[in-house]
Structure formats: C-alpha cells, structure tokens
Amino acid sequence: MTLIDTVQASYPIGSEAIDFNLPGIDNQDHNLASFKDTEVLIIVFTCNHCPFAQGYFPRLIKIQEDYKDRGVQIVGINPNDSENYPDDSFEAMKPFAEEYGINFPYLRDESQETAKAYNAACTPDIFVFDKERKLRYRGKIDETTGAINEPGYTPEEGNEHYLRDALDAILEGNEIETPEIPVIGCSIKWKTE
C-alpha cells in the first residue's frame, strides 16, 4: 500500500481542465466537449489491475447512480503501460467494465499524455471540476483504503464521504472544506523510454 501525496503545485485547485481526445470502451472518442452539459465532471485516473482501483469501482458506480440526475458525470481514464501490464490494455478494459457494471465512460490514455498533463500520480486519482471546468477537489472518495485485497474490505463507502461532500458543496454553490486530500493507491505504471 502506498500513500501518494497527490497535492501537486503544478496543478493546483482552481486550474482549468485540460482537454483530451481519448477512445472509450463504447468505441467513441471523448473529449471535454463530450461532457459540456454536465454541472460537475469527475475525472478518475484508474485501471483494471490495481486492488485500490478495483475496490473503488463499486463506490464510483454508486456515486454515478446517486448524482447523475444532478448533472454529475464520472469519466474513468486508464493510463497504465499495457505492454508491461496487459490487464490494463484497451482490449481488457471492455470485459472488465462489463464484469464490474461500470456505468460511466471508461477511456484509454495509451500515450499517457493526458495523465501527464494532469500530473496524475496513482490509481485511483480523482479530479473534480465545476461547470466552468475549474478544479475544485482532488483526493479520496472516503477515508478507507478501498483495496479489494485488504482484510475487511467492503464495497460500501466509509464514514467520511470526502467526494460526496465535495460534490454537494459544488452543487450547492459552496466552498469545499478540504479541497485536497492525499490518496492511497498504486502508482501509475509509466512507460519506459
């Protein structure tokens, strides 16, 4: 287990969302404009093989269900090196998403350019943008590790609802009490040059 300090000076709260053009498991290309009608856009750098990412998928699915009617859209982006981690290949993403019942776009960042642009550090790494696509929150879903292989793991959220609290604050026009919380996860598997 690795605690990764995702609070990065190079992508601070208030930064504008960086555009991307990535293929999804729905066989469509997606960019920021694809989600222009949403009130809140959540970009989650995630993957298939990491136990932390696996553990958080049920929670993200539930959050998408609970907030979709309020204009919230989650987008998962898998940036991992698929040559060394074939479980994270685009081809493997489709059956993985079906198995988990993922209810939001799941995109592939094969070049890793999008993950680098956002200064993403780990999976999962969550970025929450308001209607103007300004970064308002970066951090954890809740206080638990979320790792599916940890003793006592449950797909239910913990007691501290960091992501839900951030979403509620944005949707109600309020400031987020703690806009940055370091996450626990697997480091992004960067390609070697």
PDB file of C-alpha atoms in Angstrom:
ATOM      1  CA  MET A   1       0.000   0.000   0.000  1.00  0.00           C
ATOM      2  CA  THR A   2       1.348   3.398  -0.928  1.00  0.00           C
ATOM      3  CA  LEU A   3       0.191   6.785   0.312  1.00  0.00           C
ATOM      4  CA  ILE A   4       0.813   9.116  -2.574  1.00  0.00           C
ATOM      5  CA  ASP A   5       0.667  12.840  -1.932  1.00  0.00           C
ATOM      6  CA  THR A   6      -1.352  13.933  -4.934  1.00  0.00           C
ATOM      7  CA  VAL A   7      -1.397  17.560  -3.880  1.00  0.00           C
ATOM      8  CA  GLN A   8       0.707  18.981  -6.679  1.00  0.00           C
ATOM      9  CA  ALA A   9       1.764  22.610  -7.063  1.00  0.00           C
ATOM     10  CA  SER A  10       1.815  22.194 -10.849  1.00  0.00           C
ATOM     11  CA  TYR A  11      -1.943  21.513 -10.974  1.00  0.00           C
ATOM     12  CA  PRO A  12      -3.475  23.470  -8.094  1.00  0.00           C
ATOM     13  CA  ILE A  13      -7.100  23.915  -7.112  1.00  0.00           C
ATOM     14  CA  GLY A  14      -8.681  26.433  -9.489  1.00  0.00           C
ATOM     15  CA  SER A  15      -6.773  25.157 -12.534  1.00  0.00           C
ATOM     16  CA  GLU A  16      -8.714  24.723 -15.762  1.00  0.00           C
ATOM     17  CA  ALA A  17      -9.473  21.236 -17.017  1.00  0.00           C
ATOM     18  CA  ILE A  18      -7.083  20.148 -19.753  1.00  0.00           C
ATOM     19  CA  ASP A  19      -8.717  18.863 -22.912  1.00  0.00           C
ATOM     20  CA  PHE A  20      -8.111  15.339 -24.162  1.00  0.00           C
ATOM     21  CA  ASN A  21      -9.261  13.145 -27.020  1.00  0.00           C
ATOM     22  CA  LEU A  22      -9.367   9.519 -25.911  1.00  0.00           C
ATOM     23  CA  PRO A  23     -11.095   6.353 -27.113  1.00  0.00           C
ATOM     24  CA  GLY A  24     -13.681   4.785 -24.859  1.00  0.00           C
ATOM     25  CA  ILE A  25     -14.824   1.221 -24.465  1.00  0.00           C
ATOM     26  CA  ASP A  26     -18.028   2.372 -26.195  1.00  0.00           C
ATOM     27  CA  ASN A  27     -15.958   2.727 -29.413  1.00  0.00           C
ATOM     28  CA  GLN A  28     -16.365   6.520 -29.329  1.00  0.00           C
ATOM     29  CA  ASP A  29     -13.718   9.199 -28.870  1.00  0.00           C
ATOM     30  CA  HIS A  30     -14.328  11.508 -25.911  1.00  0.00           C
ATOM     31  CA  ASN A  31     -13.080  14.997 -25.037  1.00  0.00           C
ATOM     32  CA  LEU A  32     -14.142  17.741 -22.630  1.00  0.00           C
ATOM     33  CA  ALA A  33     -16.822  18.926 -25.056  1.00  0.00           C
ATOM     34  CA  SER A  34     -18.407  15.467 -24.839  1.00  0.00           C
ATOM     35  CA  PHE A  35     -19.444  16.394 -21.292  1.00  0.00           C
ATOM     36  CA  LYS A  36     -20.282  20.084 -21.824  1.00  0.00           C
ATOM     37  CA  ASP A  37     -23.820  19.739 -20.470  1.00  0.00           C
ATOM     38  CA  THR A  38     -22.762  18.400 -17.078  1.00  0.00           C
ATOM     39  CA  GLU A  39     -22.665  20.531 -13.946  1.00  0.00           C
ATOM     40  CA  VAL A  40     -19.756  18.610 -12.456  1.00  0.00           C
ATOM     41  CA  LEU A  41     -17.165  16.471 -14.225  1.00  0.00           C
ATOM     42  CA  ILE A  42     -15.190  13.906 -12.254  1.00  0.00           C
ATOM     43  CA  ILE A  43     -12.075  12.585 -13.975  1.00  0.00           C
ATOM     44  CA  VAL A  44     -10.704   9.460 -12.324  1.00  0.00           C
ATOM     45  CA  PHE A  45      -7.351   8.072 -13.399  1.00  0.00           C
ATOM     46  CA  THR A  46      -7.831   4.383 -12.724  1.00  0.00           C
ATOM     47  CA  CYS A  47      -7.045   0.952 -14.128  1.00  0.00           C
ATOM     48  CA  ASN A  48      -8.048  -2.697 -14.113  1.00  0.00           C
ATOM     49  CA  HIS A  49      -5.272  -4.432 -12.177  1.00  0.00           C
ATOM     50  CA  CYS A  50      -4.716  -2.238  -9.109  1.00  0.00           C
ATOM     51  CA  PRO A  51      -6.521  -3.545  -5.989  1.00  0.00           C
ATOM     52  CA  PHE A  52      -7.228   0.026  -4.856  1.00  0.00           C
ATOM     53  CA  ALA A  53      -8.831   0.903  -8.189  1.00  0.00           C
ATOM     54  CA  GLN A  54     -10.778  -2.375  -8.189  1.00  0.00           C
ATOM     55  CA  GLY A  55     -12.025  -1.672  -4.695  1.00  0.00           C
ATOM     56  CA  TYR A  56     -13.186   1.831  -5.546  1.00  0.00           C
ATOM     57  CA  PHE A  57     -15.121   0.921  -8.708  1.00  0.00           C
ATOM     58  CA  PRO A  58     -18.280  -0.157  -6.799  1.00  0.00           C
ATOM     59  CA  ARG A  59     -18.204   3.140  -4.888  1.00  0.00           C
ATOM     60  CA  LEU A  60     -17.755   5.187  -8.063  1.00  0.00           C
ATOM     61  CA  ILE A  61     -20.601   3.280  -9.720  1.00  0.00           C
ATOM     62  CA  LYS A  62     -22.864   4.079  -6.748  1.00  0.00           C
ATOM     63  CA  ILE A  63     -21.856   7.754  -6.771  1.00  0.00           C
ATOM     64  CA  GLN A  64     -22.604   7.954 -10.506  1.00  0.00           C
ATOM     65  CA  GLU A  65     -26.042   6.413  -9.866  1.00  0.00           C
ATOM     66  CA  ASP A  66     -26.768   8.779  -6.988  1.00  0.00           C
ATOM     67  CA  TYR A  67     -25.598  12.005  -8.690  1.00  0.00           C
ATOM     68  CA  LYS A  68     -26.383  11.521 -12.388  1.00  0.00           C
ATOM     69  CA  ASP A  69     -29.743  13.298 -12.114  1.00  0.00           C
ATOM     70  CA  ARG A  70     -27.952  16.250 -10.506  1.00  0.00           C
ATOM     71  CA  GLY A  71     -25.708  16.717 -13.543  1.00  0.00           C
ATOM     72  CA  VAL A  72     -22.612  14.881 -12.320  1.00  0.00           C
ATOM     73  CA  GLN A  73     -20.605  12.761 -14.743  1.00  0.00           C
ATOM     74  CA  ILE A  74     -17.719  10.454 -13.890  1.00  0.00           C
ATOM     75  CA  VAL A  75     -15.135   9.628 -16.551  1.00  0.00           C
ATOM     76  CA  GLY A  76     -12.578   6.893 -15.918  1.00  0.00           C
ATOM     77  CA  ILE A  77      -9.226   7.129 -17.702  1.00  0.00           C
ATOM     78  CA  ASN A  78      -6.792   4.201 -17.752  1.00  0.00           C
ATOM     79  CA  PRO A  79      -3.231   5.452 -18.413  1.00  0.00           C
ATOM     80  CA  ASN A  80      -1.184   2.396 -17.420  1.00  0.00           C
ATOM     81  CA  ASP A  81       1.514   0.870 -19.619  1.00  0.00           C
ATOM     82  CA  SER A  82      -0.330  -2.032 -21.222  1.00  0.00           C
ATOM     83  CA  GLU A  83       2.811  -3.627 -22.626  1.00  0.00           C
ATOM     84  CA  ASN A  84       4.110  -4.432 -19.153  1.00  0.00           C
ATOM     85  CA  TYR A  85       0.618  -4.612 -17.608  1.00  0.00           C
ATOM     86  CA  PRO A  86      -1.563  -6.390 -20.201  1.00  0.00           C
ATOM     87  CA  ASP A  87      -4.509  -6.494 -17.779  1.00  0.00           C
ATOM     88  CA  ASP A  88      -4.737  -2.740 -18.397  1.00  0.00           C
ATOM     89  CA  SER A  89      -4.916  -2.965 -22.188  1.00  0.00           C
ATOM     90  CA  PHE A  90      -7.810  -1.409 -24.085  1.00  0.00           C
ATOM     91  CA  GLU A  91      -8.974  -4.890 -25.047  1.00  0.00           C
ATOM     92  CA  ALA A  92      -9.038  -5.964 -21.379  1.00  0.00           C
ATOM     93  CA  MET A  93     -10.952  -2.840 -20.319  1.00  0.00           C
ATOM     94  CA  LYS A  94     -14.162  -3.867 -22.088  1.00  0.00           C
ATOM     95  CA  PRO A  95     -14.748  -7.209 -20.315  1.00  0.00           C
ATOM     96  CA  PHE A  96     -13.539  -5.669 -17.044  1.00  0.00           C
ATOM     97  CA  ALA A  97     -16.147  -2.902 -17.327  1.00  0.00           C
ATOM     98  CA  GLU A  98     -18.863  -5.444 -18.101  1.00  0.00           C
ATOM     99  CA  GLU A  99     -17.868  -7.594 -15.133  1.00  0.00           C
ATOM    100  CA  TYR A 100     -17.958  -4.617 -12.750  1.00  0.00           C
ATOM    101  CA  GLY A 101     -21.028  -2.990 -14.316  1.00  0.00           C
ATOM    102  CA  ILE A 102     -19.240   0.307 -14.886  1.00  0.00           C
ATOM    103  CA  ASN A 103     -21.883   2.930 -15.655  1.00  0.00           C
ATOM    104  CA  PHE A 104     -19.674   5.775 -16.865  1.00  0.00           C
ATOM    105  CA  PRO A 105     -17.311   6.291 -19.809  1.00  0.00           C
ATOM    106  CA  TYR A 106     -14.071   4.351 -19.428  1.00  0.00           C
ATOM    107  CA  LEU A 107     -11.315   5.744 -21.652  1.00  0.00           C
ATOM    108  CA  ARG A 108      -7.823   4.630 -22.649  1.00  0.00           C
ATOM    109  CA  ASP A 109      -4.834   7.013 -22.436  1.00  0.00           C
ATOM    110  CA  GLU A 110      -2.392   4.861 -24.409  1.00  0.00           C
ATOM    111  CA  SER A 111       0.118   7.703 -24.904  1.00  0.00           C
ATOM    112  CA  GLN A 112      -0.123   8.695 -21.213  1.00  0.00           C
ATOM    113  CA  GLU A 113      -0.164  12.346 -22.331  1.00  0.00           C
ATOM    114  CA  THR A 114      -3.428  13.089 -20.538  1.00  0.00           C
ATOM    115  CA  ALA A 115      -2.236  11.589 -17.253  1.00  0.00           C
ATOM    116  CA  LYS A 116       0.991  13.590 -17.521  1.00  0.00           C
ATOM    117  CA  ALA A 117      -0.894  16.803 -18.332  1.00  0.00           C
ATOM    118  CA  TYR A 118      -2.999  16.381 -15.190  1.00  0.00           C
ATOM    119  CA  ASN A 119       0.052  15.369 -13.163  1.00  0.00           C
ATOM    120  CA  ALA A 120      -1.833  12.236 -12.127  1.00  0.00           C
ATOM    121  CA  ALA A 121       0.123  10.150  -9.663  1.00  0.00           C
ATOM    122  CA  CYS A 122      -1.760   6.964  -8.922  1.00  0.00           C
ATOM    123  CA  THR A 123      -4.801   4.818  -9.475  1.00  0.00           C
ATOM    124  CA  PRO A 124      -7.279   5.938  -8.434  1.00  0.00           C
ATOM    125  CA  ASP A 125      -6.573   9.681  -8.618  1.00  0.00           C
ATOM    126  CA  ILE A 126      -9.726  11.808  -8.609  1.00  0.00           C
ATOM    127  CA  PHE A 127     -10.145  15.310 -10.079  1.00  0.00           C
ATOM    128  CA  VAL A 128     -13.473  17.150  -9.694  1.00  0.00           C
ATOM    129  CA  PHE A 129     -14.339  20.097 -11.950  1.00  0.00           C
ATOM    130  CA  ASP A 130     -17.254  22.513 -11.693  1.00  0.00           C
ATOM    131  CA  LYS A 131     -19.432  23.765 -14.573  1.00  0.00           C
ATOM    132  CA  GLU A 132     -16.691  26.226 -15.628  1.00  0.00           C
ATOM    133  CA  ARG A 133     -14.271  23.273 -15.596  1.00  0.00           C
ATOM    134  CA  LYS A 134     -12.180  24.653 -12.751  1.00  0.00           C
ATOM    135  CA  LEU A 135     -10.579  22.096 -10.447  1.00  0.00           C
ATOM    136  CA  ARG A 136     -12.440  22.179  -7.142  1.00  0.00           C
ATOM    137  CA  TYR A 137     -11.401  18.907  -5.491  1.00  0.00           C
ATOM    138  CA  ARG A 138      -8.621  16.365  -5.781  1.00  0.00           C
ATOM    139  CA  GLY A 139      -8.443  13.432  -3.453  1.00  0.00           C
ATOM    140  CA  LYS A 140     -10.038  10.339  -1.999  1.00  0.00           C
ATOM    141  CA  ILE A 141     -13.598   9.049  -2.099  1.00  0.00           C
ATOM    142  CA  ASP A 142     -13.599   8.331   1.627  1.00  0.00           C
ATOM    143  CA  GLU A 143     -11.238   7.570   4.495  1.00  0.00           C
ATOM    144  CA  THR A 144     -10.795   3.881   3.673  1.00  0.00           C
ATOM    145  CA  THR A 145      -8.014   2.443   1.536  1.00  0.00           C
ATOM    146  CA  GLY A 146     -10.535   0.806  -0.755  1.00  0.00           C
ATOM    147  CA  ALA A 147      -8.142  -2.029  -1.623  1.00  0.00           C
ATOM    148  CA  ILE A 148     -10.130  -5.083  -2.653  1.00  0.00           C
ATOM    149  CA  ASN A 149      -7.445  -7.408  -1.260  1.00  0.00           C
ATOM    150  CA  GLU A 150      -7.344  -5.824   2.222  1.00  0.00           C
ATOM    151  CA  PRO A 151      -8.830  -7.811   5.125  1.00  0.00           C
ATOM    152  CA  GLY A 152     -12.277  -6.467   5.918  1.00  0.00           C
ATOM    153  CA  TYR A 153     -12.774  -4.840   2.506  1.00  0.00           C
ATOM    154  CA  THR A 154     -16.325  -3.861   1.721  1.00  0.00           C
ATOM    155  CA  PRO A 155     -17.604  -2.203  -1.461  1.00  0.00           C
ATOM    156  CA  GLU A 156     -19.561   0.225   0.729  1.00  0.00           C
ATOM    157  CA  GLU A 157     -18.229   3.703   1.350  1.00  0.00           C
ATOM    158  CA  GLY A 158     -16.619   4.536   4.649  1.00  0.00           C
ATOM    159  CA  ASN A 159     -17.904   7.058   7.185  1.00  0.00           C
ATOM    160  CA  GLU A 160     -16.097  10.117   5.815  1.00  0.00           C
ATOM    161  CA  HIS A 161     -17.659  10.944   2.443  1.00  0.00           C
ATOM    162  CA  TYR A 162     -14.985  13.258   1.022  1.00  0.00           C
ATOM    163  CA  LEU A 163     -16.066  13.002  -2.609  1.00  0.00           C
ATOM    164  CA  ARG A 164     -19.790  13.242  -1.862  1.00  0.00           C
ATOM    165  CA  ASP A 165     -19.157  16.233   0.412  1.00  0.00           C
ATOM    166  CA  ALA A 166     -17.199  17.932  -2.383  1.00  0.00           C
ATOM    167  CA  LEU A 167     -19.963  17.231  -4.911  1.00  0.00           C
ATOM    168  CA  ASP A 168     -22.651  18.546  -2.571  1.00  0.00           C
ATOM    169  CA  ALA A 169     -20.658  21.725  -1.910  1.00  0.00           C
ATOM    170  CA  ILE A 170     -20.143  22.400  -5.623  1.00  0.00           C
ATOM    171  CA  LEU A 171     -23.783  21.704  -6.497  1.00  0.00           C
ATOM    172  CA  GLU A 172     -24.976  23.969  -3.665  1.00  0.00           C
ATOM    173  CA  GLY A 173     -22.589  26.781  -4.642  1.00  0.00           C
ATOM    174  CA  ASN A 174     -20.419  26.438  -1.549  1.00  0.00           C
ATOM    175  CA  GLU A 175     -16.693  26.188  -0.966  1.00  0.00           C
ATOM    176  CA  ILE A 176     -15.236  22.761  -0.279  1.00  0.00           C
ATOM    177  CA  GLU A 177     -13.944  22.498   3.268  1.00  0.00           C
ATOM    178  CA  THR A 178     -10.931  20.341   2.356  1.00  0.00           C
ATOM    179  CA  PRO A 179     -10.336  20.579  -1.415  1.00  0.00           C
ATOM    180  CA  GLU A 180      -7.205  18.389  -1.468  1.00  0.00           C
ATOM    181  CA  ILE A 181      -6.715  15.059   0.278  1.00  0.00           C
ATOM    182  CA  PRO A 182      -3.752  12.765  -0.492  1.00  0.00           C
ATOM    183  CA  VAL A 183      -4.888   9.427  -1.871  1.00  0.00           C
ATOM    184  CA  ILE A 184      -3.784   5.860  -1.371  1.00  0.00           C
ATOM    185  CA  GLY A 185      -3.296   3.802  -4.497  1.00  0.00           C
ATOM    186  CA  CYS A 186      -0.986   2.125  -6.960  1.00  0.00           C
ATOM    187  CA  SER A 187       1.464   4.349  -8.777  1.00  0.00           C
ATOM    188  CA  ILE A 188       0.668   4.895 -12.438  1.00  0.00           C
ATOM    189  CA  LYS A 189       2.639   2.404 -14.487  1.00  0.00           C
ATOM    190  CA  TRP A 190       4.585   4.738 -16.758  1.00  0.00           C
ATOM    191  CA  LYS A 191       6.123   3.530 -19.979  1.00  0.00           C
ATOM    192  CA  THR A 192       9.887   3.366 -20.023  1.00  0.00           C
ATOM    193  CA  GLU A 193      11.521   5.490 -22.677  1.00  0.00           C
TER     194      GLU A 193
END
